Amino acid sequence: MTPATTAPEATTATEATTATTATSTASAPRVAIVGATGAVGSTLLELMESRGFRYSELHLVASARSAGRVLTVGEREYTVVAVEDFDFGRADVAFFSAGTAVSEKWVPVATEAGALVIDNTIAFRMDPDTPLVVPQVNAHELDRRPASGVVANPNCSTIPLVRLLRGIEDRWGIRNAVVSTYQAASGLGYSGVEELQESSRAALQGPDADFEANHFRPTLAFNVIPKIDRFLDSGFTLEEEKMLRESRKILGMPHLDVTTTCVRVPVANCHSEAVYVECQEPVDRAELVEVLAGLPEVRVHDRESATAFPTPAVVDSSDVVHVGRVRVTQNNPRAFWLWLVADNLRIGAALNALQIGEEIVARGTLEARP
Ligand SMILES: NC(=O)c1ccc[n+]([C@@H]2O[C@H](COP(=O)([O-])OP(=O)(O)OC[C@H]3O[C@@H](n4cnc5c(N)ncnc54)[C@H](OP(=O)(O)O)[C@@H]3O)[C@@H](O)[C@H]2O)c1
């Protein structure tokens, strides 16, 4: 890790205008957030503060549209810089959450300048030199600085799924899994949530209301859409393909049989999944609940009451994976269903990325800066 500097030029690109925060210290890494004004970037900044992630400098980067905007982080104000104007040599760690095209163009610039990149897009996830990490599953991948200089953050629906599959595989062995997702509008960022709100208002006003969809076709208002991302020749969508290949890579199970149907639903935030797993051995329900509840940062809702199952509206902004409806199938004692809900902006994106950052700092991975 490059030592922090206190020279005046250290604050020019992201000018700090008020006092030092508790999380900012001279021995901590210099951090850049690319996509700082977006839904994931904002959530990341919030989590950095609430979890006390220490940094010696913080640089907020976005597009030229947001350049000059002032954001408050903790007790300090920072001016957003356009990515074209940012010198990545000023960052030890760069979090990228600004879209795949931005990562494809600017991640190589950042790694060339010596920054370790934690990337939230699809750009590098399947690159063999880039670990794809869910810290609760494969944090050991962070023991060494990756050859590519990039650690990839998986797809938002894959992350909570593999956190459960890891424990199930270790105890019973997985034969196959069938998953249906119920994905929120915030999966497409702030503009996705705005479009859900506007389309819902327009739908209530009647067929003549003035509304044009940018993201969701047909409309997401009062609807569900069984297509996320583009269709592939196989008939599956890219989102469904991501869940298969990313689960295999993270779990180190190249032949894992997971098949999914990914569905967008008119929910603002938090993705849900109905998960069917067939195991190698019979599964005792009580033991299954115990195993799931014993996994890191997982909460099982298992009481016979109205609150016995999690829903997006109830568990929004939570930092754990919520599980409910655990039931062994009546005709096959090796198979069971469960329902999970996880905040896609946190667990599916910003929290996972930050936990990668925390592990990298704790393991001294940044010391091997090229
Ligand atoms: N939302 C999720 O649940 C989720 C989950 C996993 C991964 N991701 C990934 O995270 C990324 C961001 O998603 P989001 O939901 O935060 O989207 P968002 O709310 O639309 O935010 C996009 C961010 O990227 C910046 N940006 C856009 N174009 C840019 C450019 N040409 N150069 C530099 N910065 C640019 C925007 O800056 P301006 O303010 O300047 O426009 C904004 O900060 C996407 O790649 C997405 O696939 C999202």
Coordinates of C-alpha atoms and ligand atoms in Angstrom, one line a residue:
M1 CA 0.0 0.0 0.0
T2 CA 1.3 3.4 -0.8
P3 CA 1.6 5.6 2.3
A4 CA -1.0 8.3 2.6
T5 CA 0.1 11.8 2.0
T6 CA -1.0 14.9 3.8
A7 CA 0.3 17.3 1.1
P8 CA -2.2 20.0 0.0
E9 CA -2.6 18.4 -3.5
A10 CA -4.0 15.3 -1.8
T11 CA -7.4 17.0 -1.5
T12 CA -7.6 19.0 -4.7
A13 CA -9.5 16.5 -6.9
T14 CA -12.1 15.7 -4.2
E15 CA -11.7 18.8 -2.1
A16 CA -12.4 18.3 1.6
T17 CA -14.0 21.4 3.0
T18 CA -14.6 20.5 6.6
A19 CA -13.0 18.6 9.5
T20 CA -11.4 15.1 9.4
T21 CA -13.7 12.1 10.0
A22 CA -13.3 9.3 12.4
T23 CA -12.8 6.9 9.5
S24 CA -10.1 8.8 7.8
T25 CA -6.5 8.0 9.0
A26 CA -3.0 8.4 7.6
S27 CA -2.3 4.6 7.7
A28 CA -5.4 3.6 5.8
P29 CA -5.7 3.1 2.0
R30 CA -6.6 5.9 -0.4
V31 CA -10.0 5.0 -1.8
A32 CA -11.8 6.0 -5.0
I33 CA -15.5 5.3 -5.7
V34 CA -16.3 5.3 -9.4
G35 CA -20.1 5.7 -9.7
A36 CA -20.3 7.5 -6.3
T37 CA -23.5 9.3 -7.2
G38 CA -25.4 6.1 -8.2
A39 CA -27.6 3.8 -6.1
V40 CA -24.7 1.3 -5.4
G41 CA -22.1 4.0 -4.9
S42 CA -24.3 6.0 -2.5
T43 CA -25.0 2.8 -0.5
L44 CA -21.3 2.0 -0.5
L45 CA -20.5 5.4 1.0
E46 CA -23.2 5.0 3.6
L47 CA -21.8 1.5 4.6
M48 CA -18.3 2.8 4.7
E49 CA -19.4 5.3 7.4
S50 CA -21.6 2.9 9.3
R51 CA -19.0 0.1 9.4
G52 CA -16.1 2.4 10.1
F53 CA -14.1 1.5 7.0
R54 CA -10.9 3.5 7.3
Y55 CA -9.4 5.5 4.5
S56 CA -6.7 8.2 4.3
E57 CA -8.2 9.9 1.2
L58 CA -11.6 9.5 -0.4
H59 CA -12.2 10.4 -4.1
L60 CA -15.7 10.5 -5.5
V61 CA -15.8 9.9 -9.2
A62 CA -18.7 9.8 -11.7
S63 CA -19.5 11.1 -15.2
A64 CA -19.0 14.6 -16.5
R65 CA -22.8 15.1 -15.7
S66 CA -22.1 15.0 -12.0
A67 CA -18.7 16.7 -12.0
G68 CA -18.6 19.5 -9.5
R69 CA -21.5 18.1 -7.3
V70 CA -20.7 18.2 -3.6
L71 CA -21.5 15.2 -1.5
T72 CA -21.3 14.9 2.2
V73 CA -19.7 11.8 3.6
G74 CA -19.6 11.6 7.3
E75 CA -18.7 15.1 8.4
R76 CA -16.8 16.1 5.2
E77 CA -17.8 17.4 1.9
Y78 CA -16.3 16.1 -1.3
T79 CA -16.5 17.4 -4.9
V80 CA -17.3 14.8 -7.5
V81 CA -14.7 14.5 -10.3
A82 CA -15.4 13.2 -13.8
V83 CA -13.7 9.9 -14.4
E84 CA -11.8 11.4 -17.4
D85 CA -10.2 13.9 -15.0
F86 CA -9.3 11.5 -12.2
D87 CA -5.7 10.3 -11.7
F88 CA -6.0 6.7 -10.5
G89 CA -2.5 6.9 -9.2
R90 CA -4.1 8.6 -6.2
A91 CA -6.0 5.5 -5.1
D92 CA -4.9 2.3 -3.5
V93 CA -8.4 0.8 -3.9
A94 CA -10.9 1.8 -6.5
F95 CA -14.5 0.6 -6.2
F96 CA -16.2 0.6 -9.7
S97 CA -20.1 0.8 -9.8
A98 CA -20.7 2.8 -13.0
G99 CA -21.7 0.2 -15.6
T100 CA -19.9 -2.3 -17.7
A101 CA -18.8 0.1 -20.4
V102 CA -17.1 2.3 -17.8
S103 CA -15.3 -0.6 -16.2
E104 CA -14.2 -1.9 -19.5
K105 CA -12.6 1.4 -20.4
W106 CA -11.3 2.7 -17.0
V107 CA -10.5 -0.4 -14.9
P108 CA -7.4 -1.1 -17.0
V109 CA -6.4 2.5 -16.5
A110 CA -6.8 2.2 -12.7
T111 CA -4.9 -1.1 -12.4
E112 CA -2.1 0.3 -14.7
A113 CA -1.8 3.2 -12.2
G114 CA -1.4 0.7 -9.4
A115 CA -4.9 0.7 -7.8
L116 CA -6.5 -2.6 -6.8
V117 CA -10.0 -2.5 -8.3
I118 CA -13.2 -4.0 -6.8
D119 CA -15.5 -4.1 -9.7
N120 CA -19.3 -4.4 -9.5
T121 CA -20.0 -5.1 -13.2
I122 CA -20.0 -8.2 -15.4
A123 CA -16.8 -7.0 -17.2
F124 CA -14.2 -9.2 -15.5
R125 CA -16.3 -11.8 -13.5
M126 CA -15.3 -14.7 -15.7
D127 CA -11.7 -13.7 -16.3
P128 CA -9.5 -16.5 -15.0
D129 CA -7.1 -14.0 -13.5
T130 CA -9.8 -12.3 -11.6
P131 CA -11.3 -13.8 -8.4
L132 CA -15.1 -13.6 -8.1
V133 CA -15.6 -13.2 -4.4
V134 CA -18.3 -13.5 -1.8
P135 CA -16.3 -13.1 1.4
Q136 CA -18.6 -15.5 3.4
V137 CA -17.8 -18.2 0.8
N138 CA -14.4 -17.8 -0.7
A139 CA -12.5 -15.0 1.1
H140 CA -9.3 -17.1 0.8
E141 CA -9.1 -15.9 -2.8
L142 CA -8.1 -12.6 -1.4
D143 CA -4.9 -13.8 0.3
R144 CA -2.9 -12.8 -2.8
R145 CA -3.2 -9.7 -5.0
P146 CA -4.9 -11.0 -8.2
A147 CA -2.8 -11.1 -11.4
S148 CA -5.4 -8.9 -13.1
G149 CA -5.4 -6.3 -10.3
V150 CA -9.2 -6.8 -10.1
V151 CA -11.5 -8.5 -7.7
A152 CA -15.0 -9.0 -9.2
N153 CA -18.2 -8.6 -7.3
P154 CA -20.8 -11.2 -8.4
N155 CA -24.3 -10.7 -9.7
C156 CA -26.8 -9.4 -7.1
S157 CA -29.0 -12.5 -7.1
T158 CA -26.0 -14.9 -7.1
I159 CA -24.5 -13.6 -3.9
P160 CA -27.3 -14.5 -1.4
L161 CA -27.9 -17.8 -3.3
V162 CA -24.3 -19.1 -3.1
R163 CA -24.1 -18.0 0.6
L164 CA -26.8 -20.6 1.3
L165 CA -25.6 -23.2 -1.2
R166 CA -22.2 -23.3 0.4
G167 CA -23.6 -24.6 3.7
I168 CA -26.0 -27.0 2.0
E169 CA -23.3 -28.5 -0.2
D170 CA -21.0 -29.0 2.8
R171 CA -23.6 -30.9 4.8
W172 CA -25.7 -32.8 2.3
G173 CA -24.1 -32.4 -1.2
I174 CA -26.2 -30.8 -3.9
R175 CA -27.6 -32.8 -6.9
N176 CA -29.3 -29.8 -8.5
A177 CA -31.0 -26.6 -7.7
V178 CA -33.9 -24.7 -9.4
V179 CA -34.3 -21.0 -8.7
S180 CA -36.9 -18.4 -9.6
T181 CA -35.9 -14.8 -8.8
Y182 CA -38.2 -11.9 -8.0
Q183 CA -35.9 -8.9 -8.7
A184 CA -36.6 -5.3 -7.6
A185 CA -36.5 -2.2 -9.8
S186 CA -33.4 -0.9 -7.9
G187 CA -31.4 -3.6 -9.7
L188 CA -31.3 -0.9 -12.5
G189 CA -30.2 1.8 -10.1
Y190 CA -32.0 5.1 -9.2
S191 CA -33.5 5.4 -12.7
G192 CA -35.1 1.9 -12.3
V193 CA -36.9 2.9 -9.1
E194 CA -38.0 6.2 -10.6
E195 CA -39.4 4.5 -13.6
L196 CA -41.4 2.0 -11.4
Q197 CA -42.8 5.0 -9.5
E198 CA -43.7 7.0 -12.6
S199 CA -45.2 4.1 -14.4
S200 CA -47.3 3.2 -11.4
R201 CA -48.6 6.7 -11.2
A202 CA -49.4 6.8 -14.9
A203 CA -51.1 3.4 -14.7
L204 CA -53.4 4.7 -11.9
Q205 CA -54.2 7.8 -14.0
G206 CA -55.5 5.7 -16.9
P207 CA -54.5 4.7 -20.4
D208 CA -54.1 8.3 -21.7
A209 CA -51.5 9.2 -19.0
D210 CA -48.3 10.5 -20.5
F211 CA -45.5 8.0 -19.8
E212 CA -42.6 6.6 -21.8
A213 CA -40.7 3.5 -20.6
N214 CA -36.9 3.5 -20.8
H215 CA -36.0 0.4 -18.8
F216 CA -39.0 -1.9 -18.4
R217 CA -40.9 -3.2 -21.4
P218 CA -43.7 -4.0 -21.1
T219 CA -44.4 -1.7 -18.1
L220 CA -43.4 -2.9 -14.7
A221 CA -46.3 -1.2 -13.0
F222 CA -48.8 -3.8 -11.7
N223 CA -46.9 -6.4 -13.8
V224 CA -44.1 -9.0 -13.7
I225 CA -41.5 -9.4 -16.5
P226 CA -39.9 -12.8 -17.0
K227 CA -36.9 -11.4 -18.7
I228 CA -33.8 -9.6 -17.2
D229 CA -31.0 -8.7 -19.5
R230 CA -30.9 -9.9 -23.1
F231 CA -32.0 -13.3 -24.5
L232 CA -29.3 -15.8 -25.5
D233 CA -29.5 -18.4 -28.2
S234 CA -30.2 -21.0 -25.5
G235 CA -33.5 -19.3 -24.7
F236 CA -32.2 -18.3 -21.3
T237 CA -31.4 -14.7 -20.5
L238 CA -27.9 -13.4 -19.7
E239 CA -29.0 -12.8 -16.1
E240 CA -30.0 -16.5 -15.8
E241 CA -26.7 -17.5 -17.4
K242 CA -24.8 -15.3 -15.0
M243 CA -26.3 -17.0 -12.0
L244 CA -25.2 -20.4 -13.4
R245 CA -21.6 -19.7 -14.3
E246 CA -20.9 -17.3 -11.4
S247 CA -22.3 -19.8 -8.9
R248 CA -20.0 -22.5 -10.3
K249 CA -16.9 -20.2 -10.2
I250 CA -17.5 -18.9 -6.6
L251 CA -18.3 -22.3 -5.2
G252 CA -15.5 -24.0 -7.1
M253 CA -18.1 -26.5 -8.4
P254 CA -17.7 -26.4 -12.3
H255 CA -20.5 -29.0 -12.8
L256 CA -23.0 -27.5 -10.3
D257 CA -26.5 -27.9 -11.8
V258 CA -28.4 -24.7 -11.1
T259 CA -31.1 -23.5 -13.4
T260 CA -33.0 -20.2 -13.0
T261 CA -35.8 -18.1 -14.2
C262 CA -35.1 -14.4 -13.5
V263 CA -38.2 -12.2 -13.1
R264 CA -38.5 -8.4 -12.6
V265 CA -41.3 -7.5 -10.1
P266 CA -42.8 -4.2 -9.2
V267 CA -40.8 -3.9 -5.9
A268 CA -38.6 -0.9 -5.2
N269 CA -35.7 -2.7 -3.5
C270 CA -34.6 -6.2 -2.3
H271 CA -34.5 -9.3 -4.5
S272 CA -36.3 -12.4 -3.5
E273 CA -35.7 -16.0 -4.6
A274 CA -37.7 -19.3 -4.4
V275 CA -35.0 -22.0 -4.2
Y276 CA -35.5 -25.7 -4.7
V277 CA -32.6 -27.9 -3.9
E278 CA -32.2 -31.7 -4.3
C279 CA -29.4 -33.1 -2.2
Q280 CA -27.4 -36.3 -2.3
E281 CA -28.9 -37.4 1.0
P282 CA -32.2 -37.1 2.9
V283 CA -32.6 -33.8 4.7
D284 CA -34.0 -33.4 8.1
R285 CA -35.9 -30.1 8.3
A286 CA -34.9 -29.2 11.8
E287 CA -31.2 -29.7 11.0
L288 CA -31.6 -27.8 7.8
V289 CA -33.0 -24.8 9.7
E290 CA -30.1 -25.1 12.1
V291 CA -27.5 -25.3 9.4
L292 CA -28.9 -22.3 7.5
A293 CA -29.2 -20.2 10.7
G294 CA -25.6 -21.0 11.6
L295 CA -24.3 -19.5 8.3
P296 CA -22.6 -16.1 8.6
E297 CA -25.0 -13.2 8.4
V298 CA -28.1 -15.3 7.7
R299 CA -31.4 -15.0 9.6
V300 CA -34.0 -17.8 9.3
H301 CA -37.6 -16.8 10.0
D302 CA -39.1 -20.0 11.2
R303 CA -42.1 -19.4 13.5
E304 CA -45.7 -20.2 12.5
S305 CA -46.9 -16.6 12.6
A306 CA -47.6 -13.8 10.2
T307 CA -44.0 -12.7 10.4
A308 CA -42.6 -16.2 9.7
F309 CA -41.5 -15.2 6.2
P310 CA -39.4 -12.3 5.0
T311 CA -40.6 -9.8 2.4
P312 CA -38.8 -7.0 0.6
A313 CA -40.9 -4.3 2.3
V314 CA -40.1 -5.7 5.7
V315 CA -36.4 -6.5 5.4
D316 CA -35.3 -3.5 3.3
S317 CA -31.9 -2.0 4.2
S318 CA -30.9 -5.1 6.1
D319 CA -27.3 -6.5 6.1
V320 CA -28.2 -10.1 6.5
V321 CA -29.7 -12.7 4.1
H322 CA -33.3 -13.5 5.2
V323 CA -34.6 -17.0 4.8
G324 CA -38.1 -18.4 5.3
R325 CA -40.6 -21.1 4.1
V326 CA -38.2 -23.9 4.7
R327 CA -39.9 -27.1 3.7
V328 CA -38.8 -30.6 2.8
T329 CA -40.8 -31.9 -0.2
Q330 CA -43.5 -34.5 0.6
N331 CA -42.5 -36.9 -2.3
N332 CA -38.7 -36.6 -2.0
P333 CA -36.9 -36.5 1.4
R334 CA -33.7 -35.4 -0.3
A335 CA -35.3 -32.2 -1.7
F336 CA -36.5 -29.0 -0.1
W337 CA -37.7 -25.5 -0.9
L338 CA -36.8 -22.2 0.8
W339 CA -37.5 -18.5 0.2
L340 CA -34.8 -15.9 0.5
V341 CA -34.8 -12.1 0.5
A342 CA -31.7 -9.9 0.4
D343 CA -31.2 -6.2 -0.2
N344 CA -29.7 -6.1 -3.7
L345 CA -28.0 -2.7 -3.2
R346 CA -26.3 -3.9 0.0
I347 CA -25.8 -7.7 0.0
G348 CA -26.0 -7.9 -3.8
A349 CA -23.6 -5.1 -4.5
A350 CA -22.2 -2.5 -2.0
L351 CA -21.9 -4.6 1.1
N352 CA -20.3 -7.5 -0.6
A353 CA -17.9 -5.1 -2.3
L354 CA -17.1 -3.4 1.0
Q355 CA -16.6 -6.7 2.7
I356 CA -14.1 -7.6 0.0
G357 CA -12.3 -4.3 0.8
E358 CA -12.3 -5.1 4.5
E359 CA -10.8 -8.5 3.8
I360 CA -8.2 -7.1 1.5
V361 CA -7.1 -4.6 4.2
A362 CA -7.2 -7.2 7.0
R363 CA -5.2 -9.7 4.9
G364 CA -2.5 -7.1 3.9
T365 CA -3.2 -7.8 0.2
L366 CA -2.6 -4.2 -0.6
E367 CA 1.0 -4.3 0.6
A368 CA 1.9 -6.1 -2.7
R369 CA 1.1 -3.0 -4.7
P370 CA 3.0 -3.3 -8.1
Ligands
LIG1 N1 -28.4 -1.8 -8.5 C1 -28.0 -3.1 -8.2 O1 -28.7 -3.8 -7.4 C2 -26.7 -3.6 -8.6 C3 -26.2 -4.8 -8.2 C4 -25.0 -5.3 -8.6 C5 -24.3 -4.6 -9.5 N2 -24.7 -3.4 -10.0 C6 -23.9 -2.7 -11.0 O2 -23.4 -1.5 -10.4 C7 -23.3 -0.5 -11.4 C8 -24.1 0.8 -11.0 O3 -25.4 0.5 -10.7 P1 -26.4 1.5 -10.0 O4 -27.5 0.6 -9.7 O5 -25.7 2.2 -8.9 O6 -26.7 2.5 -11.2 P2 -27.1 4.1 -11.1 O7 -27.9 4.4 -9.9 O8 -27.7 4.4 -12.4 O9 -25.7 4.8 -11.0 C9 -24.8 4.8 -12.0 C10 -23.5 5.5 -11.6 O10 -22.5 5.4 -12.6 C11 -22.1 6.7 -13.0 N3 -21.8 6.7 -14.5 C12 -22.7 6.5 -15.5 N4 -22.1 6.6 -16.7 C13 -20.8 7.0 -16.4 C14 -19.7 7.3 -17.2 N5 -19.8 7.3 -18.5 N6 -18.5 7.7 -16.6 C15 -18.4 7.7 -15.3 N7 -19.5 7.4 -14.4 C16 -20.6 7.0 -15.0 C17 -23.2 7.6 -12.7 O11 -22.7 8.9 -12.6 P3 -23.6 10.2 -13.0 O12 -24.3 10.7 -11.7 O13 -22.6 11.2 -13.4 O14 -24.5 9.8 -14.0 C18 -23.6 7.0 -11.3 O15 -22.7 7.4 -10.3 C19 -23.9 -1.1 -12.7 O16 -22.8 -1.6 -13.4 C20 -24.7 -2.3 -12.2 O17 -24.8 -3.3 -13.1 C21 -25.9 -2.9 -9.6

